[in-house]
Short mmCIF file of C-alpha atoms in Angstrom, two decimals:
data_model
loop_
_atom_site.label_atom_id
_atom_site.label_comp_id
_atom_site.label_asym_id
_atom_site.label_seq_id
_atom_site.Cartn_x
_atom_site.Cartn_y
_atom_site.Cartn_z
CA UNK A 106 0.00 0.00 0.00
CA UNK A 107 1.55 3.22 -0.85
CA UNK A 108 1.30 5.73 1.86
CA UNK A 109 1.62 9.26 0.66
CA UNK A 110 -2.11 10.06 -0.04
CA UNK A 111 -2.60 8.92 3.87
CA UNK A 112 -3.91 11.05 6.57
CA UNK A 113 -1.80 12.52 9.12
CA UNK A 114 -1.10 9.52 12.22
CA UNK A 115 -2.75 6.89 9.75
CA UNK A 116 -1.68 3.73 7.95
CA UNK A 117 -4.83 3.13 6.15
CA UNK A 118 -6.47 5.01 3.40
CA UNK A 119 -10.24 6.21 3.87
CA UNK A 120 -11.54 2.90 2.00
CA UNK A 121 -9.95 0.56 3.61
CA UNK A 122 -11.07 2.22 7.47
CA UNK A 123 -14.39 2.15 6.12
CA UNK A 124 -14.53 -1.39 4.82
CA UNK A 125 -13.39 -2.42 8.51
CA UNK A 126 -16.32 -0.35 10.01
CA UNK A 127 -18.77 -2.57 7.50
CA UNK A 128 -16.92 -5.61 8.97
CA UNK A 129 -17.26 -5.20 12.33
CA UNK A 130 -21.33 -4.15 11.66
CA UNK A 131 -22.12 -6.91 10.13
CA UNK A 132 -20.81 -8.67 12.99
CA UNK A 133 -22.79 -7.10 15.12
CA UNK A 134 -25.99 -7.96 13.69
CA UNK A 135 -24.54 -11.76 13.17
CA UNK A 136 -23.55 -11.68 17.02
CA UNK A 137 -20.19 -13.18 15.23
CA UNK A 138 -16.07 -12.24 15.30
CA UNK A 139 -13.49 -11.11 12.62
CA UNK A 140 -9.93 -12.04 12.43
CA UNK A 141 -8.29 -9.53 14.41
CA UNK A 142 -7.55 -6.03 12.18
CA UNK A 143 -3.79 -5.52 13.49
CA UNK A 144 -3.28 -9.18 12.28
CA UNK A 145 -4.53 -8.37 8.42
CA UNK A 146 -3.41 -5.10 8.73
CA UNK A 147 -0.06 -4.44 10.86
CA UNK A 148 0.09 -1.30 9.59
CA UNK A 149 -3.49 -0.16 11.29
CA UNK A 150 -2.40 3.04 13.88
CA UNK A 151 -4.50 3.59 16.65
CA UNK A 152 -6.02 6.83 14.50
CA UNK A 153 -7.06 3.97 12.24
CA UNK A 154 -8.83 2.35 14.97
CA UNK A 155 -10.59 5.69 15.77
CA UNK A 156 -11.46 6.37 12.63
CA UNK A 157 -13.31 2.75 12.47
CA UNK A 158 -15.19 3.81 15.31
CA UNK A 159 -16.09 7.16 13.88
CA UNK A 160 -17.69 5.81 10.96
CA UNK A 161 -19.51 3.19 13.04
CA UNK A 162 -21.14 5.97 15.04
CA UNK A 163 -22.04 8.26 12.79
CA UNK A 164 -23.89 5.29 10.77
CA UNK A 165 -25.56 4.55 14.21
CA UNK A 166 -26.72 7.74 14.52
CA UNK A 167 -27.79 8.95 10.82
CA UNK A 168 -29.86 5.61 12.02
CA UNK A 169 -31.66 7.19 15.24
CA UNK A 170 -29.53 6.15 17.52
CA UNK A 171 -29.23 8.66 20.81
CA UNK A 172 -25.45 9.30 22.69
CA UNK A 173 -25.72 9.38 26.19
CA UNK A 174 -22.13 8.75 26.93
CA UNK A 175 -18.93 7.06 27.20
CA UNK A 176 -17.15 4.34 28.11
CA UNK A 177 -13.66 4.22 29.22
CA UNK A 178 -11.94 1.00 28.73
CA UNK A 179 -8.02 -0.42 30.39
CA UNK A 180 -7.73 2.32 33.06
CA UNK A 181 -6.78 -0.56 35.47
CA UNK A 182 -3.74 -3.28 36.22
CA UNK A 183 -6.20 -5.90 36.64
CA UNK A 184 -8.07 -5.39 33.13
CA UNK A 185 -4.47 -4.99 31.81
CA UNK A 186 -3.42 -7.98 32.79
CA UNK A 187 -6.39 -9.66 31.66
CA UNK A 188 -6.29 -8.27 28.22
CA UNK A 189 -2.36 -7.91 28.02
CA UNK A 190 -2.88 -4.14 26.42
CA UNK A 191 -1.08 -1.20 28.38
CA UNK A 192 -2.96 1.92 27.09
CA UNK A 193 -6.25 2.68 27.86
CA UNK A 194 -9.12 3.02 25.29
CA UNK A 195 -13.13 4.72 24.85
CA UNK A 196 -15.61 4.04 23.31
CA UNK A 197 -19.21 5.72 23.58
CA UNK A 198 -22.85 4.32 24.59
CA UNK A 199 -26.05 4.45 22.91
CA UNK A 200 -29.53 5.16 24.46
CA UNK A 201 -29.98 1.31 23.75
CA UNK A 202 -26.74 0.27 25.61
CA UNK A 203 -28.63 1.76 28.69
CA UNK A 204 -30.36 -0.56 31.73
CA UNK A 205 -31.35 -0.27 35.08
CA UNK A 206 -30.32 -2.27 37.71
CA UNK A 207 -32.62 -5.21 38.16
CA UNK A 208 -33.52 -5.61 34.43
CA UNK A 209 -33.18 -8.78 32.65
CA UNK A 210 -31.70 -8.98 29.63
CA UNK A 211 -31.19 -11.27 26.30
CA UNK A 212 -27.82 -12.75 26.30
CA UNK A 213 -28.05 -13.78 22.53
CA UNK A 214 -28.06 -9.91 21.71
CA UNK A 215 -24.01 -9.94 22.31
CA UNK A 216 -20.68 -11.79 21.88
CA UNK A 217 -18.47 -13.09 23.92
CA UNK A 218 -20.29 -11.92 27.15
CA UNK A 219 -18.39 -10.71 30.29
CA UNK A 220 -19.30 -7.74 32.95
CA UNK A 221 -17.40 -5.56 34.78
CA UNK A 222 -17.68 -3.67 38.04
CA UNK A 223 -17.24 0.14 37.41
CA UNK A 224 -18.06 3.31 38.72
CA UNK A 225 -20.17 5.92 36.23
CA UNK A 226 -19.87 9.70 36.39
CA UNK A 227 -22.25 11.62 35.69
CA UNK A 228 -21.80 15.33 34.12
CA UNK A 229 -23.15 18.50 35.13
CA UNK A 230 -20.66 20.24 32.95
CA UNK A 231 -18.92 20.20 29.93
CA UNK A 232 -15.55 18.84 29.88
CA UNK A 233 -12.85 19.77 27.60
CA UNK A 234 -8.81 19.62 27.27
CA UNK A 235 -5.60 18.11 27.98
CA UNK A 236 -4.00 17.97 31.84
CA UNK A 237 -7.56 18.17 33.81
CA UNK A 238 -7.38 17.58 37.66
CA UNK A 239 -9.27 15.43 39.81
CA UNK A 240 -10.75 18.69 41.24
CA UNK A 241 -12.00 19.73 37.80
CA UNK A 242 -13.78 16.61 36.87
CA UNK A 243 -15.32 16.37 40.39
CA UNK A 244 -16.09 20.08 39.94
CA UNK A 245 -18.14 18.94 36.43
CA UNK A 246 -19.51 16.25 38.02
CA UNK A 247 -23.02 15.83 39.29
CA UNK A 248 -23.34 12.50 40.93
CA UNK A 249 -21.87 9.12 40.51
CA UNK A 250 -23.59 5.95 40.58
CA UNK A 251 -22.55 2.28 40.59
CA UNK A 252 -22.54 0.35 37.32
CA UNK A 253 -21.62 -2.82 36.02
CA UNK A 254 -20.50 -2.93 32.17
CA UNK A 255 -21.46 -5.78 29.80
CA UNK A 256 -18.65 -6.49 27.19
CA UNK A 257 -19.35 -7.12 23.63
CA UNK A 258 -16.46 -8.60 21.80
CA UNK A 259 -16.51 -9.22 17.79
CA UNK A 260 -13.21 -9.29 17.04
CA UNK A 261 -11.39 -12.86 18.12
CA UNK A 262 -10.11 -12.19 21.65
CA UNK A 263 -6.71 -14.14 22.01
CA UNK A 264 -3.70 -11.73 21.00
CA UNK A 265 -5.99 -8.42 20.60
CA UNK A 266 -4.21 -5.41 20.13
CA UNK A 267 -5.05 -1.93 21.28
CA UNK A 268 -6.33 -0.92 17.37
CA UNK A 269 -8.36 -4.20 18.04
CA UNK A 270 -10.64 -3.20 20.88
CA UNK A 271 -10.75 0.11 19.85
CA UNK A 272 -12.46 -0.42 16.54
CA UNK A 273 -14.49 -2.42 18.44
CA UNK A 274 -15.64 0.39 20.42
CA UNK A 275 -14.06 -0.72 23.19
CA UNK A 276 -15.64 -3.88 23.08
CA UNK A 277 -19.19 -2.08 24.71
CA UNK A 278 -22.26 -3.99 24.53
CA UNK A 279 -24.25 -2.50 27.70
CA UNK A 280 -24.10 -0.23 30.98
CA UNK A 281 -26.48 -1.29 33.99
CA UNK A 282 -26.53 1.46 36.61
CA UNK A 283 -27.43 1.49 39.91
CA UNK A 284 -29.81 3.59 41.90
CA UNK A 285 -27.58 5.14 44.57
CA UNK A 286 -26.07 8.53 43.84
CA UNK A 287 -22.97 10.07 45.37
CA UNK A 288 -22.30 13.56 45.76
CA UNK A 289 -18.66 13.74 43.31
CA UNK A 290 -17.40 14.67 47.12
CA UNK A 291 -20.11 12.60 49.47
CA UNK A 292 -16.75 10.12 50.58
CA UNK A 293 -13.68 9.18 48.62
CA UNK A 294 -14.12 7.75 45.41
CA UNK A 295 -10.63 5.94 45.54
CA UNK A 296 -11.94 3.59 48.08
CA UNK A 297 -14.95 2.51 47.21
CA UNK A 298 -15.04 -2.01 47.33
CA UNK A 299 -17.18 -3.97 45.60
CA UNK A 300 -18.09 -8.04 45.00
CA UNK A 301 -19.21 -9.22 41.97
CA UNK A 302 -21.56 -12.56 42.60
CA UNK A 303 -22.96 -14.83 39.58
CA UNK A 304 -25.63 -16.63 41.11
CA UNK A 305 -24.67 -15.90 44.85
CA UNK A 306 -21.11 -16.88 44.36
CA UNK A 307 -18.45 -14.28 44.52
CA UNK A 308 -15.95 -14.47 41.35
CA UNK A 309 -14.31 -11.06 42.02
CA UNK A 310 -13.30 -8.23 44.39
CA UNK A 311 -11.94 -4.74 43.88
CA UNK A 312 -11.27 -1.12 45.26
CA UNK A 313 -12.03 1.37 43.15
CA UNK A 314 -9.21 2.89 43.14
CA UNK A 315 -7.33 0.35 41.31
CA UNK A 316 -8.51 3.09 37.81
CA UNK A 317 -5.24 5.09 37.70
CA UNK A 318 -5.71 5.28 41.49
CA UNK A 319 -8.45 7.26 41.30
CA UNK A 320 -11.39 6.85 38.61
CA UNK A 321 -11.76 10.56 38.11
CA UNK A 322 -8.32 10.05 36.73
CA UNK A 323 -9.95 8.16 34.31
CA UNK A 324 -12.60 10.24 33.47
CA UNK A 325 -9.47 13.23 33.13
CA UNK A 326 -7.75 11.11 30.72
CA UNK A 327 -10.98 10.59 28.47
CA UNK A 328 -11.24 14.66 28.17
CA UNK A 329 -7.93 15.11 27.01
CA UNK A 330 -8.08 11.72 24.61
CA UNK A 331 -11.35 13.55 23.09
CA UNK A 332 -9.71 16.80 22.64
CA UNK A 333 -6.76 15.39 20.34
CA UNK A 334 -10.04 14.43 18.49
CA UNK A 335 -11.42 17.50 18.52
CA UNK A 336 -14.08 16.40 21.02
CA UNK A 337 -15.30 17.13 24.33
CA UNK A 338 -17.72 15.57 26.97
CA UNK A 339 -21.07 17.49 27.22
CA UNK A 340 -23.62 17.65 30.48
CA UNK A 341 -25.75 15.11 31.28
CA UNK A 342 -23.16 12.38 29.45
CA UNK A 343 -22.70 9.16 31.59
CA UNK A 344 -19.01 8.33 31.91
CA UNK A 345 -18.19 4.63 32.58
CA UNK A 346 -14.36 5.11 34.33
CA UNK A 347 -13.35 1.88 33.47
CA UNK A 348 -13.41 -1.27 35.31
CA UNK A 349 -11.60 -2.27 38.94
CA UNK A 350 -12.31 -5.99 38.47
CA UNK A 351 -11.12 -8.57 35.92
CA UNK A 352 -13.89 -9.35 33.34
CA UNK A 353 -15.91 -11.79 34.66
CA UNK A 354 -17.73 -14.64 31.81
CA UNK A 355 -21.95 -14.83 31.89
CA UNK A 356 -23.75 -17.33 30.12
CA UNK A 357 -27.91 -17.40 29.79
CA UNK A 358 -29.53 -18.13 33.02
CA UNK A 359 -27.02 -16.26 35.19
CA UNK A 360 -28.02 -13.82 37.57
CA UNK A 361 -24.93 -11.14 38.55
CA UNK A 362 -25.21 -9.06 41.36
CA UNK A 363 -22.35 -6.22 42.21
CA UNK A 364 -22.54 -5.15 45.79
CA UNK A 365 -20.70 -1.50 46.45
CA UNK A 366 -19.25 -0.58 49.75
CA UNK A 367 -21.94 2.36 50.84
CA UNK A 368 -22.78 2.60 47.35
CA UNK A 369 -25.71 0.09 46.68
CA UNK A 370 -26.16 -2.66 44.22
CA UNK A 371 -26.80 -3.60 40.69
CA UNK A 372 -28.21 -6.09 39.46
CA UNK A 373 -28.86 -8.53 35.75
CA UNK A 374 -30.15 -11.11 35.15
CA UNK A 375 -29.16 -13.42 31.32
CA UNK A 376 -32.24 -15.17 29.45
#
């Protein structure tokens, strides 16, 4: 492939981005996987992966389809040694990715099903820029609420890449939140514990500060990612922070329960 008609940070041309996009659709609606992008295409930059996801969304909306967020993926050691990628990732969430806590859901709708435990911000303020604070994301915040993210994989897991799960959009399938809110200052949100159960068993533990040791970290790192894109996070978005537990694997007929430490519970059921 010859390279000089290629945009600035990218390895593939326009075509070939949007040919992956069509790729990764139709495997959505097939609840199937592709062969993993940086395998076919070693050349694919992580702008290429953006790009994929770009196209994705704006076919999603031209379709209807309502943003209410976004979804901040490999902010943690314990997702980063589960995945064996290093750099965080986002993706965004759809009015349709959206449940409530005690809703049961179809587990045929998704691929390669796992949850994680996570904590969600929610904005009262824009947020925009590189170098943001703790203090300034609190300040934009206006509550946060437990949540438990369902992962939607369809690109093959074993040896993914960071352009992988990116063009994936972060591998999102779902958010379930919870119906306790926290004041962005009600108690620290670096120690907040939780225990994820499938079917009254516990399968994993975590402190909520293992997201960059604080999740609001997280949540700064998102505003300055979205800014190289010429982006920003608007009021009233829901900001997943990224998960403090290792993904956890949910088959139909599973009930998953997260309990929070002073922060509630939420709750799915798989049919």
């Amino acid at each position: 492939m010859t390279t000089d008609h290629l945009r600035p940070g990218r390895g593939l041309d326009d075509a070939t981005v949007a040919a992956i996009a069509d790729e990764l659709a139709e495997a959505t609606r097939s609840r199937g996987t592709i062969e993993r992008i940086s395998t076919r295409y070693p050349e694919a930059t992580i702008e290429d992966s953006y790009a994929v996801q770009r196209i994705w969304r704006g076919r999603r909306e031209e379709a209807g389809a309502r943003l209410v967020g976004r979804k901040i993926g490999l902010t943690s050691k314990a997702m980063q040694d589960a995945t064996g990628i290093t750099e965080p990732d986002y993706g965004v969430i759809f009015a349709d990715q959206a449940y409530r806590s005690g809703e049961t859901v179809e587990h045929a709708q998704w691929s390669n099903v796992r949850v994680e435990v996570e904590l969600a911000f929610v904005l009262r303020s824009p947020l925009e820029g590189e170098g943001l604070s703790i203090d300034e994301v609190l300040d934009a915040t206006e509550v946060v609420v437990p949540a438990l993210e369902i992962l939607d994989s369809h690109i093959e897991l074993a040896g993914r890449t960071i352009v992988d799960t990116i063009s994936d959009n972060a591998a999102l399938g779902a958010v379930v939140v919870g119906d306790v809110e926290l004041g962005p200052r009600d108690r620290s949100l670096a120690w907040i514990g939780a225990q994820c159960f499938v079917d009254d068993e516990v399968v994993e533990t975590g402190v909520s500060g293992g997201v960059l040791g604080h999740p609001a970290r997280g949540v700064a790192w998102l505003a300055g990612k979205l800014a190289q894109h010429g982006d920003r996070l608007e009021a009233g978005e829901l900001i997943l922070a990224g998960s403090f537990t290792r993904p956890v694997w949910v088959h139909p007929g599973d009930r998953v329960r997260v309990e929070f430490q002073d922060a509630g519970m939420v709750e799915v059921a798989f049919r």
